[in-house]
XYZ file of N, CA and C in Angstrom:
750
model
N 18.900 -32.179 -8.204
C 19.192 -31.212 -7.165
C 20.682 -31.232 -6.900
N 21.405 -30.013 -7.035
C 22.634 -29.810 -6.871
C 22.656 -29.007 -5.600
N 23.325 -29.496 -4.166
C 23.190 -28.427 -3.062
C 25.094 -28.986 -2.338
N 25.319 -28.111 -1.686
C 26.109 -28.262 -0.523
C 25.937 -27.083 0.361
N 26.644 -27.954 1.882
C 26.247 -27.303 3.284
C 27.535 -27.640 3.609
N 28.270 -26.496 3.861
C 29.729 -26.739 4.334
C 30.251 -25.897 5.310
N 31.234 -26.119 6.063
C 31.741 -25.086 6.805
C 33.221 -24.538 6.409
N 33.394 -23.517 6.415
C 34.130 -22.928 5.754
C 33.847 -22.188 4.549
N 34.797 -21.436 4.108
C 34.760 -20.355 2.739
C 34.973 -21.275 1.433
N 33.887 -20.945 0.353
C 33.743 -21.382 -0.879
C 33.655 -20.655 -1.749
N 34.777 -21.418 -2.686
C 35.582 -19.938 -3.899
C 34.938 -21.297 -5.329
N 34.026 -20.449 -5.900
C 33.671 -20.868 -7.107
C 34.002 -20.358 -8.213
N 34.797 -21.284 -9.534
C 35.616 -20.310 -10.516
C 35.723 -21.565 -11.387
N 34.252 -21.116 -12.305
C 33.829 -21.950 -13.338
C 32.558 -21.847 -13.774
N 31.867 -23.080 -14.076
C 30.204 -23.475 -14.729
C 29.820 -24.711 -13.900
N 28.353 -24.054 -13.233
C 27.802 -25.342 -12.402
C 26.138 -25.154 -13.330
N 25.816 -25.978 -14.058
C 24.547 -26.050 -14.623
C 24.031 -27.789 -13.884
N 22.384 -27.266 -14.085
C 21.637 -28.412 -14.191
C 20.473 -28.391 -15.536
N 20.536 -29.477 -15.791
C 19.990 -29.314 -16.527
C 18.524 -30.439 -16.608
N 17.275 -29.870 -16.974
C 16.107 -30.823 -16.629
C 16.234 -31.712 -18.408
N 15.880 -33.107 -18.680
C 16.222 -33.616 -19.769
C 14.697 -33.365 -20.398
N 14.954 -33.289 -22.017
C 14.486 -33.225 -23.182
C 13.129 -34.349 -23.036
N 12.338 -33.913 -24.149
C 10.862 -35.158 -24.033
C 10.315 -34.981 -25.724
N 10.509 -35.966 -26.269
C 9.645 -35.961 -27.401
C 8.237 -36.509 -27.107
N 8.008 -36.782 -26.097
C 7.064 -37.497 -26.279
C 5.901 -37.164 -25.019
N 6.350 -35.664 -24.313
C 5.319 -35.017 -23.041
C 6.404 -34.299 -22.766
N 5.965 -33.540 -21.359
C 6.286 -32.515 -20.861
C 7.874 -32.552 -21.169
N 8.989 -31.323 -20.876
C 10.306 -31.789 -20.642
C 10.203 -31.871 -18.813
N 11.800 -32.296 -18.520
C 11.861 -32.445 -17.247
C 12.036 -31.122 -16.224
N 12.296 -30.717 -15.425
C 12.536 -30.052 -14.566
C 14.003 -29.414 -14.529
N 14.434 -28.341 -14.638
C 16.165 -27.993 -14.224
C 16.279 -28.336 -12.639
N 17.191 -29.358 -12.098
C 17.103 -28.789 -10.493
C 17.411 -27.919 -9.791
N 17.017 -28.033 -8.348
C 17.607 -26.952 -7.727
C 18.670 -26.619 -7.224
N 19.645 -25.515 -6.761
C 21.146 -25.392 -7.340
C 21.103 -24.591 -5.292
N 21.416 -25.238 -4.604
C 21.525 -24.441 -2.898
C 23.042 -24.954 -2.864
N 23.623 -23.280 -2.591
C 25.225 -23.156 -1.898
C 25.146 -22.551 -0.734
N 25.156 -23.524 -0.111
C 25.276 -23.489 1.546
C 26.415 -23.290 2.653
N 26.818 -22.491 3.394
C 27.645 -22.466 4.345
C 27.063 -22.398 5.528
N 27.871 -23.216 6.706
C 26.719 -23.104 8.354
C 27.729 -22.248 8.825
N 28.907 -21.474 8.457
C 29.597 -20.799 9.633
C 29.531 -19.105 9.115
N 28.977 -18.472 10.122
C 28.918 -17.134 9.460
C 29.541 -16.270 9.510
N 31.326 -16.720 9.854
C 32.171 -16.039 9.289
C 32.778 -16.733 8.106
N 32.426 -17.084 7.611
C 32.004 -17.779 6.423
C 32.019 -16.634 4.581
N 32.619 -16.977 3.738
C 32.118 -16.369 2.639
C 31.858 -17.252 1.888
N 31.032 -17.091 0.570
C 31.127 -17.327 -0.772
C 30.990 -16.674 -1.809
N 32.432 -16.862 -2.635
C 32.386 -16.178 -4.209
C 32.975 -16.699 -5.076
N 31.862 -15.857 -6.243
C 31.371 -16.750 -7.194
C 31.812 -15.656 -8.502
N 32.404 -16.600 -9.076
C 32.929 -16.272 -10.873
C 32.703 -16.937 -11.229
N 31.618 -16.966 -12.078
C 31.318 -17.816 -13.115
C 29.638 -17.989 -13.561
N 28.908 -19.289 -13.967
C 27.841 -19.459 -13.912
C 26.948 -20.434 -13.230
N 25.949 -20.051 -13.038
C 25.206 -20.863 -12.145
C 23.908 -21.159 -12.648
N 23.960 -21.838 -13.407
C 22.470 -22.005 -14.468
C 21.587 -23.526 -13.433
N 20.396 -23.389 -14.093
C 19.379 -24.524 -14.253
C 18.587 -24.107 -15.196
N 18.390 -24.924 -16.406
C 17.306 -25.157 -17.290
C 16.627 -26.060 -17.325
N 15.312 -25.827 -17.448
C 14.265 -26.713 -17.750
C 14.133 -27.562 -19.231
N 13.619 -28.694 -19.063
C 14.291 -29.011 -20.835
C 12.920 -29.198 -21.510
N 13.445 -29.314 -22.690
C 12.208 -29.014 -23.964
C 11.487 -29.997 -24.476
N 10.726 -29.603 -24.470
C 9.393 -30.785 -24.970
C 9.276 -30.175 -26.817
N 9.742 -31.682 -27.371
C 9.692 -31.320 -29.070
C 8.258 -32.281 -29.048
N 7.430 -32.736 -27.953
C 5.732 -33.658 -28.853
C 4.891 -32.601 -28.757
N 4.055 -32.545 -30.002
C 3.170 -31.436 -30.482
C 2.347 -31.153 -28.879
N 2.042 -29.760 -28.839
C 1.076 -29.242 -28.022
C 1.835 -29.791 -26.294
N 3.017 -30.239 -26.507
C 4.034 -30.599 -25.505
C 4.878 -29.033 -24.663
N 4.541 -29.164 -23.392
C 5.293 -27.962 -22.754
C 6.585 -28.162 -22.100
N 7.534 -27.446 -22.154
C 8.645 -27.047 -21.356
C 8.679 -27.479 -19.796
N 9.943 -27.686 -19.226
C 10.278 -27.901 -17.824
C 10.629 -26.726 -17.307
N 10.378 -27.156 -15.898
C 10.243 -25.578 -14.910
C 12.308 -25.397 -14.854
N 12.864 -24.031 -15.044
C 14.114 -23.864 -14.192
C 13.928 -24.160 -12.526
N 15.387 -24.834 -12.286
C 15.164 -25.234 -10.560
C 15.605 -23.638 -9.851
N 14.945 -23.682 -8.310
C 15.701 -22.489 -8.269
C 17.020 -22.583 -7.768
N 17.498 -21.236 -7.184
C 19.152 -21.087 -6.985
C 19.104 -20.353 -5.885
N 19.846 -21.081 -4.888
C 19.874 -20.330 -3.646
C 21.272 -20.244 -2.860
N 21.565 -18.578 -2.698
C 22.916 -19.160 -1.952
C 23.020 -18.360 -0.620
N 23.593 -19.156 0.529
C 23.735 -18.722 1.644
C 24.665 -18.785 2.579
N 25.249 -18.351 3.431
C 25.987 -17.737 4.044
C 26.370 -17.979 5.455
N 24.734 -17.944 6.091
C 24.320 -18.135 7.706
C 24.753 -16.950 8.616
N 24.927 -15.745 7.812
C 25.508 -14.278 8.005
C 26.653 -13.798 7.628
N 27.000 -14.729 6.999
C 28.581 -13.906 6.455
C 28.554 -13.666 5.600
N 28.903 -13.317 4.093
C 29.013 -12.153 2.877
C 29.312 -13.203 1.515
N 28.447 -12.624 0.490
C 28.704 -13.228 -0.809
C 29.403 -12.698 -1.794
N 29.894 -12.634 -2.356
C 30.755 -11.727 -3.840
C 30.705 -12.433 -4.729
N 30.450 -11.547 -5.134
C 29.786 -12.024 -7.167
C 30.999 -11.207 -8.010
N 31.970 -12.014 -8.133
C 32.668 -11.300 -9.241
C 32.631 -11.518 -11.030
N 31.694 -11.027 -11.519
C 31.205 -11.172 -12.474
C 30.629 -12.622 -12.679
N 29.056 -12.544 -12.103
C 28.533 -13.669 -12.178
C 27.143 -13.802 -12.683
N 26.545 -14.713 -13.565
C 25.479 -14.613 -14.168
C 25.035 -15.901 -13.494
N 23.834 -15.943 -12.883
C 22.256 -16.594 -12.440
C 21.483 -16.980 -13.115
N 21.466 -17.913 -14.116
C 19.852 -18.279 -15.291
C 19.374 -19.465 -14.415
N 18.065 -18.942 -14.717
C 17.099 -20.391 -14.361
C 15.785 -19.926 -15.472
N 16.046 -21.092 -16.314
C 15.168 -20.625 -17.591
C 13.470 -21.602 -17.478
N 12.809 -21.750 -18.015
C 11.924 -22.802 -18.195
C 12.414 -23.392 -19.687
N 12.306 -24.692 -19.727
C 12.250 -25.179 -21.432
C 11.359 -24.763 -22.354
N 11.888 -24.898 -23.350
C 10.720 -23.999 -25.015
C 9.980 -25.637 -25.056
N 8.965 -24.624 -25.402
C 7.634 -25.700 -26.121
C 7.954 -26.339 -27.545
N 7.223 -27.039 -28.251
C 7.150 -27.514 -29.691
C 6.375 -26.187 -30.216
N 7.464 -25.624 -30.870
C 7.286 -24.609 -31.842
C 6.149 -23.849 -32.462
N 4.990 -25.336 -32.783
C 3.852 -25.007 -33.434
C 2.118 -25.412 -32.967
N 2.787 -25.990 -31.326
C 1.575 -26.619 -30.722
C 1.100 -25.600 -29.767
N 0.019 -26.094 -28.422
C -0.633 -25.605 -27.562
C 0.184 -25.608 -26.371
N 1.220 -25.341 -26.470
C 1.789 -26.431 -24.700
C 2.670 -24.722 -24.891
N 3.135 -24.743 -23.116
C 3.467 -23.699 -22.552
C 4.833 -23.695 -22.180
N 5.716 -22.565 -22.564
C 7.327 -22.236 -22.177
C 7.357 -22.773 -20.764
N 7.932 -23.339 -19.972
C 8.293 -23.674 -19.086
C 8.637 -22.206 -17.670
N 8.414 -22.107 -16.621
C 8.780 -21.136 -15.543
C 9.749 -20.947 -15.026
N 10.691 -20.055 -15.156
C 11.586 -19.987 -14.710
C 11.714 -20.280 -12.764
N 13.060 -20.609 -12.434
C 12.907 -20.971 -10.631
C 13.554 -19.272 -9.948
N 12.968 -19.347 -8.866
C 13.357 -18.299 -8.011
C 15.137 -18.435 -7.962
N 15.700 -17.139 -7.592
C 17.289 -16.529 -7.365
C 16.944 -16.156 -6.167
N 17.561 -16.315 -5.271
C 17.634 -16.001 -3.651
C 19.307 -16.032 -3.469
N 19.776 -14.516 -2.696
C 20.969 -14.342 -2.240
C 20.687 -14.277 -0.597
N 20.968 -14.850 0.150
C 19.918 -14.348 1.288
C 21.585 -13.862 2.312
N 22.040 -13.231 2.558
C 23.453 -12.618 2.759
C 23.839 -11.489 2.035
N 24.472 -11.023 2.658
C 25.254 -9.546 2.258
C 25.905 -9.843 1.186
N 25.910 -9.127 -0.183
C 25.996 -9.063 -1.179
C 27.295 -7.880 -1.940
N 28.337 -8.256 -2.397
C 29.085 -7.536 -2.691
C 29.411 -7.986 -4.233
N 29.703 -6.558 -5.169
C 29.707 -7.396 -6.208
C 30.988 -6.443 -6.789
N 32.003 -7.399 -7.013
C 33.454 -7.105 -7.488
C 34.031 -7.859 -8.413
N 35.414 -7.276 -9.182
C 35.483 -7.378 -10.629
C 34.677 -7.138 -11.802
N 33.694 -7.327 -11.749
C 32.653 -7.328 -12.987
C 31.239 -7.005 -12.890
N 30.652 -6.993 -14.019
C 29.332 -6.607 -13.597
C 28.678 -8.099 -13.526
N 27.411 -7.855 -13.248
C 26.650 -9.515 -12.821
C 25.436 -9.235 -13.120
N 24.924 -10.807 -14.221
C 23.454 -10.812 -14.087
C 22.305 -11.798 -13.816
N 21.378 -11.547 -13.366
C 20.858 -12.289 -12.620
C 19.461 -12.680 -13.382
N 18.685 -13.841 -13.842
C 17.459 -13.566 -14.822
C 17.096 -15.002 -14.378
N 15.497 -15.111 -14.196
C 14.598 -15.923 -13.721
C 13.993 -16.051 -15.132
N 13.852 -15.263 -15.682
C 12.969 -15.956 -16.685
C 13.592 -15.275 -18.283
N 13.205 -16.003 -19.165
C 13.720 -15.962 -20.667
C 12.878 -16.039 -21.588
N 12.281 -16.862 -22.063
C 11.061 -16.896 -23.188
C 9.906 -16.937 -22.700
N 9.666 -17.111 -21.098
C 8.595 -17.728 -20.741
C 8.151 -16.656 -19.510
N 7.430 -17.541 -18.299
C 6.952 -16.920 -17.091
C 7.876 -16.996 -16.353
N 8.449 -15.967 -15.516
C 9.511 -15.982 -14.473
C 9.315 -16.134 -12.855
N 10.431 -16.404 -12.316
C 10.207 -16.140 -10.645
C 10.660 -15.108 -10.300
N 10.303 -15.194 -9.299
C 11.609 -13.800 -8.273
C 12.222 -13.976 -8.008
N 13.789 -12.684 -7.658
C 14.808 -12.798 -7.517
C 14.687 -11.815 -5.889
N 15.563 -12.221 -5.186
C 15.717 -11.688 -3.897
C 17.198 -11.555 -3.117
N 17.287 -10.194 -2.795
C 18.306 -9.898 -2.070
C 18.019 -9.804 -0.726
N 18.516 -10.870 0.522
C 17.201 -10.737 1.405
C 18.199 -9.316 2.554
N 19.785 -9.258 1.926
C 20.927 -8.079 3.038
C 20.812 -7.252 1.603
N 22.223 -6.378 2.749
C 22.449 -5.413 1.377
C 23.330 -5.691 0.624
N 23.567 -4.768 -0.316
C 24.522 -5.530 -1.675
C 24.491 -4.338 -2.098
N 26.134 -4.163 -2.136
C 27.233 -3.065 -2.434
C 28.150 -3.798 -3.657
N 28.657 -2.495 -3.467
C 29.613 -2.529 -5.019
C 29.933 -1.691 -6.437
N 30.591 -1.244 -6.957
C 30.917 -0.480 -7.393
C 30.616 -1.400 -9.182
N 30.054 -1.797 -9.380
C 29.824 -2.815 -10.557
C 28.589 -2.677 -11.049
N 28.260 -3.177 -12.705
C 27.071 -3.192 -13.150
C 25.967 -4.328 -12.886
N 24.916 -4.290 -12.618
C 24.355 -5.279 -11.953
C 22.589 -5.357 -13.173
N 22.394 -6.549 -14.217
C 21.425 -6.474 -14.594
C 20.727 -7.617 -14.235
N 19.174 -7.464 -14.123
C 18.171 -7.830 -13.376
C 16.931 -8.444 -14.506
N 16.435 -9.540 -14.606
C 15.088 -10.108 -15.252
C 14.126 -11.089 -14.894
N 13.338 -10.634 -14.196
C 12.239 -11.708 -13.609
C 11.481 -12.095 -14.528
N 11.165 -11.105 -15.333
C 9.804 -11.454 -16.185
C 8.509 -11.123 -15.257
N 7.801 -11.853 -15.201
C 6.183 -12.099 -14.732
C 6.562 -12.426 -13.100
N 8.098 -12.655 -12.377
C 8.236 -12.631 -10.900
C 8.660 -11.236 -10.736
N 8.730 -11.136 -9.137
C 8.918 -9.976 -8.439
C 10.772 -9.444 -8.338
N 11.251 -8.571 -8.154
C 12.227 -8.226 -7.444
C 12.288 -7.327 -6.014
N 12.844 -8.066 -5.194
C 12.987 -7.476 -4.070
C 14.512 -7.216 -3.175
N 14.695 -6.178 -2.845
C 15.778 -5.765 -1.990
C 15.331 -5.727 -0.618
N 15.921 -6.155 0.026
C 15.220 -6.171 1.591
C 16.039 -5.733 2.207
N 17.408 -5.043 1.661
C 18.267 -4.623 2.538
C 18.725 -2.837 2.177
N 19.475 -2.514 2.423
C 20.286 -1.274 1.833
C 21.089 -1.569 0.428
N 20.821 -0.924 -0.454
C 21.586 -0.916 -1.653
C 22.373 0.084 -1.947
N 23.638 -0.089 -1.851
C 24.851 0.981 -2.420
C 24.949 1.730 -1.267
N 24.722 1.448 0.487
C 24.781 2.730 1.266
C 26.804 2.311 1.519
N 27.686 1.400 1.380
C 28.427 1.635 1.338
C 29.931 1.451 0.347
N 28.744 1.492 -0.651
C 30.059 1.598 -1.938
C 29.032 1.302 -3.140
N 28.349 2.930 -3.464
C 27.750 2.533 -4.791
C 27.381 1.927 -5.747
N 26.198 0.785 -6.182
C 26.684 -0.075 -6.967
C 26.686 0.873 -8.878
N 27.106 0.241 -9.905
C 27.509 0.595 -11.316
C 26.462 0.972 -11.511
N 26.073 0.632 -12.680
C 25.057 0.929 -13.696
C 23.788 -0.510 -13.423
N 22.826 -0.064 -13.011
C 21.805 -1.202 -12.898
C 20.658 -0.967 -13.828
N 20.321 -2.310 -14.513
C 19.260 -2.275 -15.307
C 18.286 -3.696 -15.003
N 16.922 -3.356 -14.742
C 16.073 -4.246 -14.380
C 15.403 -4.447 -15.898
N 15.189 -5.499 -16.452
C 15.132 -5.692 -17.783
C 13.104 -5.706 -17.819
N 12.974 -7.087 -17.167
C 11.252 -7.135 -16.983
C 11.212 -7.379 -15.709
N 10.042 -7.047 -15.221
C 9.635 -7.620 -13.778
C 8.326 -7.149 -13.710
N 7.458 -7.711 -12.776
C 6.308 -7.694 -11.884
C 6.462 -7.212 -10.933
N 6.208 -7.016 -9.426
C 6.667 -5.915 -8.796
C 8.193 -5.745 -8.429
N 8.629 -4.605 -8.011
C 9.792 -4.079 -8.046
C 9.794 -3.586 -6.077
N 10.564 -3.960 -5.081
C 10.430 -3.851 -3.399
C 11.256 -3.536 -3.396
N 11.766 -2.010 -2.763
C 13.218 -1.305 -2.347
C 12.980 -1.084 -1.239
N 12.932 -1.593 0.070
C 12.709 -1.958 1.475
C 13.658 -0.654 1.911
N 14.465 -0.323 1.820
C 15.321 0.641 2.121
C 16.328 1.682 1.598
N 17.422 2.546 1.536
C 17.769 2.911 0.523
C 18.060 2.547 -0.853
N 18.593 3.273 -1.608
C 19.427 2.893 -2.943
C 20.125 3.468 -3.643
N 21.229 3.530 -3.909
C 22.276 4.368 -4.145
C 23.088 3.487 -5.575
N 23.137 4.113 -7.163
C 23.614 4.006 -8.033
C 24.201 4.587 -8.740
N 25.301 4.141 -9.716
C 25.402 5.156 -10.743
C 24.638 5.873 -11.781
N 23.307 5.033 -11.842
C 22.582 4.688 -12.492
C 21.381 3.514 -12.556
N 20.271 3.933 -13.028
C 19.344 2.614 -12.320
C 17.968 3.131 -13.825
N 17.831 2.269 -14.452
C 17.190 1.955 -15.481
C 16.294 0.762 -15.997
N 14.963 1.404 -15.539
C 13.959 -0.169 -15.801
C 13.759 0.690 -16.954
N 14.201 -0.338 -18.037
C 14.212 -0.131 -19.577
C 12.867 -0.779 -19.636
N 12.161 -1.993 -19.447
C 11.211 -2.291 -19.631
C 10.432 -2.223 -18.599
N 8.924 -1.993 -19.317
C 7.462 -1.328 -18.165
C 7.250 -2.633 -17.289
N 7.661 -2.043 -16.310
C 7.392 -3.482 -15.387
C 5.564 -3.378 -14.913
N 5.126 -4.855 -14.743
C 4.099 -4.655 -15.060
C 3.187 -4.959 -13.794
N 3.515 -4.786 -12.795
C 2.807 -4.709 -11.204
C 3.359 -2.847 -10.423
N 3.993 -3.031 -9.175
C 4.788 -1.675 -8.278
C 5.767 -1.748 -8.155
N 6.707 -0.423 -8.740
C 7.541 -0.261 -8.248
C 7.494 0.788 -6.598
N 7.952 0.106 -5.536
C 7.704 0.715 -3.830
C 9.041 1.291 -4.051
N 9.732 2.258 -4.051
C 10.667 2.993 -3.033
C 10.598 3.327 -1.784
N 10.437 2.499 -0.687
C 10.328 2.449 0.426
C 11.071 3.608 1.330
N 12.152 3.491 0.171
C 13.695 4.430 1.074
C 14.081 5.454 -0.451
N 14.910 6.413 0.017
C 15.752 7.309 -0.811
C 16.418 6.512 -2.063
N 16.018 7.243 -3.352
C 16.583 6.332 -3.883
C 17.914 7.537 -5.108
N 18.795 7.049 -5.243
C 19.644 8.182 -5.758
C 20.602 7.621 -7.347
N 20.916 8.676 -8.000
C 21.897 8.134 -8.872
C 23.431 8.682 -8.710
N 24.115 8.810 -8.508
C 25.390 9.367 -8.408
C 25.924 9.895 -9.685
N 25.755 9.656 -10.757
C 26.473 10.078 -12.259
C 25.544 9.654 -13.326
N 24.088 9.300 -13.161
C 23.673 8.587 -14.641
C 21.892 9.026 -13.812
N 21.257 8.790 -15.211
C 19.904 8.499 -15.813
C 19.378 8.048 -14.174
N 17.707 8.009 -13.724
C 17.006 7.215 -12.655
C 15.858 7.423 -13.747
N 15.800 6.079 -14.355
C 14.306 5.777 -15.050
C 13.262 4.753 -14.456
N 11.990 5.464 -13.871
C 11.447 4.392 -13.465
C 10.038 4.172 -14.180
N 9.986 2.621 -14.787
C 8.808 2.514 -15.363
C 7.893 1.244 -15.165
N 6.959 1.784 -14.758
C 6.351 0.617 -13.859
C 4.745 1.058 -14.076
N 3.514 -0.051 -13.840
C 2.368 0.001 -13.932
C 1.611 0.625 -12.908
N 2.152 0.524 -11.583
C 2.020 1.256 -10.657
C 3.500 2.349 -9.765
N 3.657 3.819 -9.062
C 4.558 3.751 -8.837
C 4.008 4.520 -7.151
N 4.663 3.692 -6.457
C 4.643 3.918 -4.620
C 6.129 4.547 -4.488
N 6.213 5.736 -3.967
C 7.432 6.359 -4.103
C 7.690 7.112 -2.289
N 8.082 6.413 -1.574
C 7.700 6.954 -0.051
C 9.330 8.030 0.881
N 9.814 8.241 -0.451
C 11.117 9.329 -0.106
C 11.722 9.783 -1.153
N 12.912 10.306 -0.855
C 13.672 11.260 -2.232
C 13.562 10.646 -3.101
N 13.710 11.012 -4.558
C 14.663 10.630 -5.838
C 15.221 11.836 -6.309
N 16.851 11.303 -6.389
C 17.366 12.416 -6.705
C 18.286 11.539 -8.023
N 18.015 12.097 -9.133
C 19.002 11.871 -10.075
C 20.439 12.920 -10.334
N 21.681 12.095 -10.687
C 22.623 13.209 -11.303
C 22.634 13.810 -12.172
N 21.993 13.246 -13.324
C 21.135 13.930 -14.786
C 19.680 13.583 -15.541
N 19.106 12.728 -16.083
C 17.613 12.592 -16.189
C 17.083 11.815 -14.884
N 15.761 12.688 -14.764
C 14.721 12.187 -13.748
C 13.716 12.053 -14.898
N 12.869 10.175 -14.572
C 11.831 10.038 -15.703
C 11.465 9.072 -14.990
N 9.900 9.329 -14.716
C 8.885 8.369 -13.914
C 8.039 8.217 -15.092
N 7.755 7.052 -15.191
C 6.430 6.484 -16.499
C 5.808 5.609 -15.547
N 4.343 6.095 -15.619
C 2.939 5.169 -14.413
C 2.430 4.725 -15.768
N 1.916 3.100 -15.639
C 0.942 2.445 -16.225
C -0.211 2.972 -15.829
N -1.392 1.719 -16.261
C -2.370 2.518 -15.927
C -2.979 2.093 -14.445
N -1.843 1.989 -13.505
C -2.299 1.904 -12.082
C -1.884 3.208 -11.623
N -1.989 3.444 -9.884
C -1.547 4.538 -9.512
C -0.148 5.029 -9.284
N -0.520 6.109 -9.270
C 1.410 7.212 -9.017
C 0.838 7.403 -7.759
N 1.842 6.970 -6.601
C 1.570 7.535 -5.455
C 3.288 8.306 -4.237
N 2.816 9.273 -4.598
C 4.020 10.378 -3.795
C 3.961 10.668 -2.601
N 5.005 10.136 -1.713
C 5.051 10.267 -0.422
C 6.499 10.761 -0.342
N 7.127 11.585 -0.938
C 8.457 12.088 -0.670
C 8.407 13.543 0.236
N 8.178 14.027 1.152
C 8.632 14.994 2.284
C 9.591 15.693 1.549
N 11.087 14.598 1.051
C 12.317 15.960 0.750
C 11.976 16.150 -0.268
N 11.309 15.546 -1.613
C 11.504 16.047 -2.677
C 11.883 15.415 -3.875
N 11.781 15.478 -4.918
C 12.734 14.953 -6.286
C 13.548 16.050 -7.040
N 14.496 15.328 -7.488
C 15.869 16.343 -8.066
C 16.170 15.734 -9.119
N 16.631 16.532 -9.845
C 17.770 15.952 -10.916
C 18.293 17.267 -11.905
């Protein structure tokens, strides 16, 4: 377990991994868990760089993988910036040719206002295996590309996205359900892969200059979508459910 609780502003500009150790001989170990903590909430933290935990690998036959720890960073109300920053929390690979299981990736929690500058940023719970969820519990602005992979966990926004400075080009890679609690405002927003629970649009959701592809097993849609050029909804075989009053555009 890698954590600190500090007061004052924390400028990260580098590689903080954990890593869970290797097992020939049973499970691998665990990645730990990675909490950046501040108690004063005029307070920031930002982050360039990486912030991994991996789970480590089990090479004894029919031997499974270690869980990724999760990653949590907080604030206590004051603001995070991600200037080009990538989030892995992987599970460890199995023995190649046995019965034993990829390891689970750990939950991503930003629980603070979210700004994302210089670069684009990505964030992924899971990799070869079963994933967690990732959570934005404010909003998170920014004019940057922002890609997204739970796998088999959820993604959730619990705040406003892009209501005051558009974020880039966003792509949600896999996920299980998909929670837009309130608006969303992009250049672009592309679930390339069929996510395989709901995508909720709770709030308006918009593109400013690009593509709004949404593809999901179920889709709960409870206000606008307005794209700047393709509009493309793909329903699995759960329900399409339309609750938009203003309408869809593109």
């Amino acid at each position: 377990v890698c954590s600190s609780d500090l007061i004052g502003s924390i400028n990260i500009d580098g590689i903080l991994y954990s890593y869970g150790a290797g097992n020939n001989a049973g499970q691998g170990s665990a990645g730990g868990a990675i909490t950046i903590d501040v108690s004063d909430a005029a307070s920031t933290i930002t982050i360039d760089g990486n912030i991994n935990s991996y789970g480590g690998t089990s090479t004894q036959t029919n031997g499974s993988g270690g869980a990724g720890g999760s990653i949590t960073v907080n604030t206590a109300g004051g603001a995070i910036n991600l200037e080009g920053t990538t989030f892995y929390s992987y599970g460890g690979n199995k023995d190649g040719t046995g019965t034993g299981t990829v390891g689970v990736g750990g939950a991503i929690t930003l629980s603070d206002a979210v700004n994302l500058t210089a670069a684009g940023s990505t964030l992924k719970s899971s990799n070869w295996g079963s994933g967690a969820d990732i959570e934005f519990s404010s909003t998170l602005n920014g004019a940057q590309t922002l890609t997204l992979t739970s796998g088999t966990g959820d993604i959730r926004f619990n705040g406003a996205v892009g209501a005051s400075a558009a974020l880039g080009a966003v792509t949600i890679n896999a996920a299980d359900d998909v929670t837009q609690e309130s608006s969303f405002r992009a250049q672009s927003l592309n679930q390339g892969t069929a996510g395989t629970g709901t995508y909720w649009a709770k709030g308006a959701l918009t593109t400013t200059s690009g593509v709004l592809t949404l593809n999901s097993n179920t889709l709960t849609l409870d206000d606008q979508l307005a794209a700047q050029t393709t509009l493309s909804l793909t329903q699995g075989t759960g329900a399409l459910v339309l609750d938009v009053a203003n309408g869809l555009s593109s």
